[in-house]
Coordinates of C-alpha atoms and ligand atoms in Angstrom, one line a residue:
M1 CA 139.0 91.8 112.1
N2 CA 141.7 91.1 109.5
Y3 CA 142.2 88.2 107.1
A4 CA 144.5 86.2 109.5
E5 CA 142.0 86.5 112.3
A6 CA 139.1 85.6 110.0
E7 CA 141.0 82.5 108.8
K8 CA 141.8 81.4 112.3
T9 CA 138.1 81.8 113.4
L10 CA 136.8 79.9 110.4
K11 CA 139.4 77.1 110.6
G12 CA 138.5 76.7 114.3
C13 CA 135.0 75.7 113.2
G14 CA 135.7 74.0 109.9
Q15 CA 134.4 76.8 107.7
E16 CA 137.5 77.8 105.8
H17 CA 135.6 77.6 102.4
V18 CA 134.1 81.0 103.3
L19 CA 137.4 82.6 102.2
A20 CA 137.7 80.5 99.0
F21 CA 137.2 83.4 96.7
W22 CA 139.2 86.0 98.7
K23 CA 141.7 86.6 95.9
K24 CA 138.9 87.5 93.5
L25 CA 137.2 90.0 95.8
S26 CA 137.3 93.8 95.6
K27 CA 138.5 95.9 98.5
D28 CA 134.9 96.6 99.5
E29 CA 133.8 93.0 99.2
R30 CA 136.7 91.9 101.4
S31 CA 135.8 94.4 104.1
S32 CA 132.1 93.5 104.1
L33 CA 133.0 89.8 104.2
L34 CA 135.3 90.3 107.2
A35 CA 132.5 92.3 108.9
Q36 CA 130.2 89.4 108.4
I37 CA 132.7 86.9 109.7
A38 CA 133.4 89.1 112.8
K39 CA 129.7 88.9 113.7
I40 CA 129.6 85.1 113.6
E41 CA 130.0 83.5 117.0
P42 CA 131.6 80.0 116.8
R43 CA 129.2 79.0 119.5
S44 CA 126.2 79.9 117.3
L45 CA 127.6 77.8 114.5
K46 CA 127.9 74.9 116.9
L47 CA 124.2 75.3 117.9
C48 CA 123.3 75.3 114.2
R49 CA 125.2 72.2 113.6
D50 CA 123.7 70.5 116.6
A51 CA 120.3 71.4 115.3
L52 CA 121.1 69.9 111.9
A53 CA 122.4 66.7 113.5
K54 CA 119.2 66.5 115.6
G55 CA 117.0 67.0 112.6
A56 CA 113.5 68.5 112.4
A57 CA 111.6 65.7 114.4
A58 CA 108.9 67.3 116.5
P59 CA 108.4 66.2 120.1
D60 CA 105.5 63.9 120.8
S61 CA 102.4 65.8 121.8
S62 CA 100.0 62.8 122.3
A63 CA 100.0 63.2 126.1
G64 CA 99.1 66.9 125.9
K65 CA 96.1 68.3 127.7
A66 CA 94.1 71.4 127.1
P67 CA 94.9 74.1 129.7
K68 CA 92.2 76.0 131.6
V69 CA 91.3 79.1 129.7
A70 CA 89.6 82.0 131.6
T71 CA 86.7 83.9 130.1
L72 CA 86.4 86.9 132.4
K73 CA 82.9 88.3 133.2
G74 CA 81.2 90.4 135.8
K75 CA 83.1 90.8 139.1
K76 CA 86.2 88.8 137.9
L77 CA 86.5 91.0 134.8
A78 CA 86.1 94.2 136.9
E79 CA 88.8 93.0 139.3
A80 CA 91.2 92.2 136.4
V81 CA 90.5 95.6 134.7
A82 CA 91.1 97.4 138.0
A83 CA 94.4 95.6 138.6
G84 CA 95.5 96.3 135.0
E85 CA 94.6 100.0 135.2
K86 CA 96.6 100.3 138.4
E87 CA 99.7 98.6 136.7
I88 CA 99.5 100.9 133.7
A89 CA 98.9 104.1 135.8
A90 CA 102.0 103.1 138.0
G91 CA 104.1 103.1 134.8
R92 CA 104.9 99.4 135.2
V93 CA 103.7 98.3 131.7
A94 CA 105.7 98.3 128.4
A95 CA 104.7 97.5 124.9
L96 CA 107.0 95.2 122.9
L97 CA 106.6 94.7 119.2
V98 CA 108.3 92.2 117.0
A99 CA 108.7 93.7 113.5
G100 CA 111.8 92.1 112.2
G101 CA 110.1 89.6 109.9
Q102 CA 110.6 89.5 106.1
G103 CA 106.9 89.5 105.2
S104 CA 107.6 87.3 102.3
R105 CA 104.0 86.1 101.9
L106 CA 102.7 89.7 101.7
G107 CA 105.4 90.6 99.1
Y108 CA 105.5 94.2 100.2
D109 CA 108.7 96.1 99.5
G110 CA 109.6 97.6 102.9
P111 CA 109.0 96.8 106.5
K112 CA 105.6 95.2 107.0
G113 CA 104.8 97.9 109.7
C114 CA 104.9 100.5 106.9
Y115 CA 102.2 98.7 104.9
P116 CA 99.3 101.1 104.3
I117 CA 96.4 99.5 106.1
G118 CA 94.1 102.5 107.1
P119 CA 90.9 101.9 105.1
A120 CA 90.4 105.7 104.6
T121 CA 93.9 107.2 105.0
D122 CA 96.3 104.4 104.1
A123 CA 97.9 104.9 107.5
P124 CA 100.6 102.3 108.1
L125 CA 100.3 99.4 110.5
F126 CA 102.8 101.2 112.8
Y127 CA 100.4 104.1 113.1
F128 CA 97.7 102.0 114.6
H129 CA 100.1 100.4 117.1
A130 CA 101.8 103.7 118.1
R131 CA 98.5 105.7 118.4
K132 CA 97.0 102.9 120.7
I133 CA 100.1 103.1 123.0
L134 CA 99.8 106.9 123.1
A135 CA 96.1 106.8 123.9
R136 CA 96.4 104.0 126.5
G137 CA 99.1 105.9 128.3
N138 CA 97.2 109.2 128.1
R139 CA 94.1 107.6 129.5
Y140 CA 95.9 106.6 132.7
G141 CA 98.3 109.6 132.8
A142 CA 101.3 107.3 132.4
T143 CA 104.0 106.5 129.9
I144 CA 104.0 103.1 128.1
P145 CA 107.5 102.7 126.7
F146 CA 107.5 101.2 123.3
Y147 CA 110.2 98.6 122.3
V148 CA 110.3 97.8 118.6
M149 CA 112.4 94.9 117.4
T150 CA 113.6 95.2 113.8
S151 CA 116.1 93.3 111.6
E152 CA 119.3 94.5 109.9
A153 CA 117.3 94.5 106.7
N154 CA 114.5 96.8 107.8
N155 CA 115.8 98.8 110.8
A156 CA 116.7 101.9 108.9
A157 CA 113.4 102.0 107.0
T158 CA 111.4 101.4 110.2
V159 CA 113.2 104.2 112.1
K160 CA 112.6 106.5 109.0
C161 CA 108.9 105.7 109.0
F162 CA 108.6 106.8 112.6
E163 CA 110.7 109.9 112.0
D164 CA 108.8 110.9 108.9
N165 CA 105.5 110.6 110.8
G166 CA 106.6 112.5 114.0
Y167 CA 106.7 109.2 115.9
F168 CA 102.9 109.1 115.4
G169 CA 102.6 111.5 118.4
L170 CA 104.8 109.5 120.8
D171 CA 107.7 111.0 122.5
P172 CA 110.9 109.6 120.7
K173 CA 112.6 109.1 124.1
N174 CA 109.9 106.5 124.9
V175 CA 110.5 104.5 121.7
F176 CA 113.4 102.1 121.7
F177 CA 114.4 100.4 118.5
F178 CA 116.6 97.3 118.6
T179 CA 117.8 94.8 116.0
Q180 CA 117.5 91.1 116.1
G181 CA 120.3 88.7 115.2
M182 CA 121.0 86.9 112.0
W183 CA 122.1 83.3 111.4
P184 CA 124.1 82.1 108.5
G185 CA 122.4 79.5 106.2
M186 CA 123.9 76.1 106.1
T187 CA 124.0 73.0 103.8
K188 CA 122.8 69.7 105.2
D189 CA 126.4 68.9 106.3
G190 CA 126.8 72.1 108.2
R191 CA 128.7 74.2 105.8
I192 CA 128.0 77.9 105.7
I193 CA 126.4 79.0 102.4
L194 CA 127.9 81.8 100.3
D195 CA 125.2 83.5 98.2
A196 CA 127.9 85.4 96.4
P197 CA 131.7 84.9 96.3
G198 CA 132.2 87.5 99.0
H199 CA 129.0 87.2 100.9
I200 CA 127.5 84.8 103.5
F201 CA 123.8 84.1 103.2
M202 CA 122.2 85.3 106.4
S203 CA 118.6 85.3 107.6
P204 CA 116.9 86.8 110.7
D205 CA 117.0 84.5 113.7
G206 CA 113.2 84.4 114.2
H207 CA 110.9 86.2 116.7
G208 CA 112.6 84.2 119.4
G209 CA 115.7 86.2 118.6
L210 CA 113.9 88.8 120.7
L211 CA 115.4 87.6 124.0
A212 CA 119.0 87.8 123.1
A213 CA 118.4 91.1 121.3
L214 CA 116.5 92.6 124.3
K215 CA 119.6 91.8 126.4
R216 CA 122.3 92.8 123.9
S217 CA 120.6 96.1 123.0
G218 CA 120.1 97.3 126.6
A219 CA 116.3 97.2 126.2
L220 CA 115.9 94.9 129.1
A221 CA 118.1 97.2 131.3
D222 CA 116.0 100.2 130.1
M223 CA 112.8 98.5 131.1
K224 CA 114.2 97.8 134.6
K225 CA 115.4 101.3 135.0
R226 CA 111.9 102.6 134.2
G227 CA 110.3 100.2 136.7
V228 CA 108.6 98.1 134.1
K229 CA 107.2 94.8 135.4
S230 CA 104.6 93.6 132.8
V231 CA 105.6 93.5 129.1
F232 CA 102.8 93.4 126.5
F233 CA 104.1 91.5 123.4
F234 CA 102.5 91.6 120.0
Q235 CA 103.1 91.1 116.3
V236 CA 103.3 93.8 113.6
D237 CA 100.7 92.4 111.3
N238 CA 97.6 92.6 113.5
P239 CA 96.2 96.2 113.7
L240 CA 93.2 94.9 115.8
V241 CA 95.3 94.0 118.8
E242 CA 94.3 95.7 122.0
I243 CA 97.7 96.8 123.2
A244 CA 98.2 96.8 127.0
D245 CA 94.5 95.8 127.4
P246 CA 93.9 96.4 131.2
A247 CA 91.9 93.2 131.6
F248 CA 94.7 91.0 130.2
I249 CA 97.4 92.9 132.1
G250 CA 95.4 92.7 135.3
Y251 CA 94.7 89.0 134.9
H252 CA 98.4 88.4 134.4
V253 CA 99.2 90.4 137.5
L254 CA 96.5 88.8 139.7
E255 CA 97.6 85.3 138.6
K256 CA 101.2 86.1 139.4
S257 CA 102.0 84.7 136.0
E258 CA 105.3 84.8 134.3
Y259 CA 104.0 84.2 130.8
S260 CA 100.3 84.9 129.9
L261 CA 98.6 84.2 126.6
K262 CA 95.5 85.6 125.0
L263 CA 93.8 82.8 123.1
C264 CA 91.0 82.6 120.7
A265 CA 88.7 79.8 119.5
K266 CA 90.0 78.3 116.2
R267 CA 88.0 79.2 113.2
D268 CA 88.2 75.6 112.0
P269 CA 89.7 72.5 113.5
F270 CA 92.7 72.6 111.2
E271 CA 93.4 76.3 111.5
K272 CA 97.2 77.0 111.3
V273 CA 97.8 78.3 114.8
G274 CA 99.9 77.1 117.7
I275 CA 98.0 75.3 120.5
P276 CA 99.2 75.6 124.0
M277 CA 99.1 72.2 125.7
L278 CA 99.8 71.1 129.3
F279 CA 102.4 68.3 129.9
G280 CA 102.3 67.7 133.7
D281 CA 102.6 71.2 135.3
R282 CA 104.3 72.8 132.4
C283 CA 102.9 74.2 129.2
R284 CA 104.3 73.9 125.7
M285 CA 103.1 75.4 122.4
V286 CA 102.3 72.6 119.9
E287 CA 102.5 73.8 116.3
Y288 CA 99.6 72.8 114.0
T289 CA 102.1 70.8 112.0
E290 CA 102.8 68.6 115.0
M291 CA 99.1 67.7 115.7
T292 CA 97.4 64.6 114.4
D293 CA 94.0 64.9 112.7
A294 CA 92.5 63.1 115.7
Q295 CA 93.9 65.8 118.0
C296 CA 92.6 68.5 115.8
T297 CA 89.1 67.2 115.6
R298 CA 88.8 65.7 119.2
K299 CA 85.7 66.9 121.0
G300 CA 85.4 67.8 124.7
R301 CA 82.6 66.9 127.0
D302 CA 80.8 70.1 126.0
G303 CA 80.7 69.0 122.4
R304 CA 83.2 71.7 121.3
L305 CA 86.7 71.1 120.1
Y306 CA 88.9 69.8 123.0
F307 CA 91.9 71.8 121.7
L308 CA 89.7 74.8 121.0
Y309 CA 92.0 77.6 121.7
G310 CA 94.9 78.7 119.5
S311 CA 97.5 81.4 120.1
P312 CA 97.6 84.5 117.9
A313 CA 100.9 85.5 119.6
I314 CA 99.5 88.1 122.1
H315 CA 101.3 87.7 125.3
V316 CA 102.2 89.4 128.6
F317 CA 105.6 88.6 130.1
D318 CA 106.9 89.3 133.5
R319 CA 110.0 91.4 132.9
A320 CA 112.1 89.4 135.4
F321 CA 111.1 86.2 133.6
L322 CA 112.5 87.7 130.3
E323 CA 115.7 88.5 132.1
R324 CA 116.0 85.0 133.4
E325 CA 115.4 83.5 129.9
A326 CA 117.6 86.0 128.0
S327 CA 120.8 84.3 129.0
K328 CA 119.7 80.8 128.0
D329 CA 120.1 79.1 124.6
M330 CA 116.8 78.5 122.8
P331 CA 116.0 75.6 120.5
L332 CA 116.6 76.2 116.8
H333 CA 114.0 75.4 114.3
L334 CA 115.1 74.3 110.8
A335 CA 113.5 75.6 107.6
F336 CA 114.7 73.8 104.4
K337 CA 114.7 76.5 101.7
K338 CA 115.9 77.4 98.2
I339 CA 119.0 79.5 99.0
P340 CA 121.1 81.1 96.3
T341 CA 124.7 79.7 96.3
V342 CA 127.9 79.8 94.4
D343 CA 129.6 77.0 92.4
A344 CA 133.2 76.0 92.6
K345 CA 134.2 78.8 90.3
G346 CA 132.2 81.4 92.2
R347 CA 129.3 81.7 89.8
V348 CA 126.0 82.4 91.5
E349 CA 123.3 79.6 91.2
K350 CA 119.6 79.9 91.9
P351 CA 118.5 76.4 93.1
V352 CA 115.2 75.0 91.8
E353 CA 114.8 72.7 94.9
P354 CA 115.5 73.5 98.5
N355 CA 119.2 73.2 99.2
G356 CA 119.9 74.7 102.5
Y357 CA 118.7 75.5 106.0
K358 CA 117.7 78.6 107.7
F359 CA 117.6 78.7 111.5
E360 CA 114.9 80.3 113.6
K361 CA 114.1 80.7 117.3
F362 CA 110.4 81.0 118.4
I363 CA 109.5 83.1 121.4
F364 CA 106.9 80.5 122.6
D365 CA 109.7 78.0 123.2
I366 CA 110.3 79.6 126.6
L367 CA 106.7 78.8 127.6
P368 CA 107.7 75.5 129.4
N369 CA 110.2 77.5 131.5
A370 CA 107.5 79.7 133.0
K371 CA 106.7 78.7 136.6
R372 CA 103.3 80.2 136.3
T373 CA 101.2 80.7 133.2
A374 CA 97.7 82.2 132.6
F375 CA 95.4 81.9 129.6
L376 CA 92.6 84.3 128.7
A377 CA 90.1 83.8 126.0
F378 CA 89.0 86.6 123.7
D379 CA 86.8 87.0 120.6
Q380 CA 88.9 86.6 117.5
K381 CA 86.7 89.1 115.5
D382 CA 87.5 91.9 118.0
E383 CA 91.2 91.6 118.3
F384 CA 92.8 89.4 115.6
S385 CA 92.9 89.9 111.9
P386 CA 96.5 89.6 110.7
V387 CA 97.9 90.8 107.4
K388 CA 99.9 87.7 106.2
N389 CA 99.0 87.1 102.5
A390 CA 98.7 89.4 99.5
D391 CA 95.2 88.0 98.7
G392 CA 92.6 85.7 100.2
T393 CA 92.5 84.9 103.9
D394 CA 94.5 87.0 106.3
S395 CA 95.1 89.6 103.6
P396 CA 94.9 93.4 103.6
A397 CA 91.3 93.1 102.2
T398 CA 90.1 90.9 105.1
C399 CA 91.9 92.9 107.7
K400 CA 90.4 96.3 106.5
A401 CA 87.0 94.7 106.5
D402 CA 87.5 93.5 110.1
M403 CA 88.8 96.9 111.2
Q404 CA 85.7 98.5 109.8
A405 CA 83.4 95.9 111.3
K406 CA 84.9 96.6 114.7
W407 CA 84.5 100.4 114.4
T408 CA 81.0 100.0 113.0
K409 CA 80.1 98.0 116.2
W410 CA 81.6 100.7 118.4
L411 CA 79.6 103.4 116.6
A412 CA 76.4 101.3 116.8
E413 CA 76.9 101.1 120.6
A414 CA 77.0 104.9 120.6
G415 CA 73.8 105.0 118.6
V416 CA 75.5 105.9 115.3
T417 CA 74.5 103.9 112.2
V418 CA 77.1 103.5 109.5
K419 CA 75.5 103.3 106.0
K420 CA 76.6 100.3 103.9
G421 CA 79.5 101.1 101.6
V422 CA 80.8 104.0 103.7
T423 CA 84.5 103.8 104.5
I424 CA 85.3 104.6 108.1
E425 CA 88.5 104.9 110.0
I426 CA 89.0 105.8 113.7
D427 CA 92.3 107.2 115.0
P428 CA 93.0 105.2 118.2
A429 CA 94.2 108.4 119.8
Y430 CA 90.7 109.8 119.3
A431 CA 88.8 106.7 120.5
L432 CA 90.4 103.6 121.9
D433 CA 87.1 101.8 122.4
A434 CA 83.3 102.0 122.2
A435 CA 83.3 103.8 125.6
D436 CA 85.4 106.6 124.2
I437 CA 83.0 107.0 121.3
K438 CA 80.1 107.2 123.6
R439 CA 81.8 109.8 125.7
I440 CA 82.8 111.9 122.7
G441 CA 79.3 111.5 121.3
L442 CA 77.8 112.8 124.5
C443 CA 80.1 115.8 124.4
L444 CA 79.0 116.5 120.8
G445 CA 75.4 116.2 121.9
A446 CA 76.0 118.7 124.7
D447 CA 77.4 121.3 122.4
Ligands
UTP501 P1 105.6 85.7 110.6 O1 105.8 84.4 111.1 O2 104.2 86.0 110.1 O3 106.7 86.1 109.5 O4 106.0 86.7 111.8 P2 106.9 87.3 108.6 O5 108.3 87.4 108.3 O6 106.2 88.5 109.1 O7 106.1 86.9 107.3 P3 106.4 85.7 106.2 O8 106.3 84.4 107.0 O9 107.8 86.0 105.7 O10 105.3 85.9 105.2 C1 105.2 86.9 112.9 C2 105.7 88.1 113.6 O11 107.0 87.9 114.0 C3 107.9 88.9 113.5 C4 107.2 89.5 112.3 O12 107.7 90.8 112.0 C5 105.8 89.4 112.8 O13 105.5 90.5 113.6 N1 109.2 88.3 113.2 C6 109.3 87.1 112.5 C7 110.4 88.9 113.6 O14 110.3 89.9 114.3 N2 111.5 88.3 113.3 C8 111.6 87.2 112.6 O15 112.8 86.7 112.3 C9 110.5 86.6 112.2

């Protein structure tokens, strides 16, 4: 793109001010600004402006009902596990990780997936995910292709982390990195924000950017070529997640679901998690900020919370459903933030109050479009302990403690007692669950 083309594009959408400092820019600044402008689609700007005009008002959730959530036991559990194992063994399952976030609460300098979480080895979050995928595939003699969404800001460092660690044992040809989109920040009146005279402020388009990125990158086509049908979705910050858990995959398949969610009981009525609610025959994720106190504390007939189950963002998608959704526009969510900007003379200003909007898409906004959904309960302690904050709740300290508690439980089931204060860590490729430990324990005993 040259200057004339950039000017034409910007004029067409009322954003000519982006070139206001052109004459003052160096050669490099000019070419990087032109590269940024070339990536902006006028259609996306229109979507941003429409979102600004609509405002941040949340839809009314007062008519929402709690969906039926399965807790699988006995025969039903065995059936689901068998169906899931068949799906994995047939090579119809993929793992899909969203790792493009900025991790601002954790304040770690690098992709969050590189954060050292191994209690004994400082192994990164990516290690635990990749080793589980490796072990799960090996167990069923199948390949589980691994799709990793990054952002422009962390893609190179993410790929390097995999390369430096020999892909954690995975075959690189089964790991597919792709990058999510970026949206420009805007003022209240829809003007693109420059955070330097020759630079547009851009931010990642949210985990919902996944759909467009899957399509654009060829990841969806790759899944199809490989014969993938069920796509296990998870977030980078939860090393407890049971990736491609056969019971969940199997339940999804048996229910012929397009979008299945693993749900866990809220730790307290006001826990900050999304709550899936039914509106007629469709389901929608209601954010905790949209719920009234009365909804949060409402009791069901069994005396427990009526909206008991929250979503820790562990999903299984039908691949064909993702394909259908990938061509549609998703709603944009607004975040009013302090965004660096430039004054009329091109001097950079750091605002003390929020001054502009970031735009994000959320993956769960496609939930109402699913013709069939399925909900499966799990025990939070076993599978969900995210690293969100530097300290306090949902921090590395709580996560490491939860990892150790889980492994201690597995070892106890195999008759091994872990002394208090001893640090333990289990490589998922060595043991994926308590049953593996028991098997290994028996082998050791036989020696
Ligand atoms: P969070 O909402 O926790 O955001 O992301 P974050 O960026 O990791 O952390 P904060 O809010 O800045 O502290 C949940 C999951 O969604 C991914 C994250 O990488 C994480 O796995 N995500 C989030 C993306 O992939 N892209 C985004 O634009 C946002």
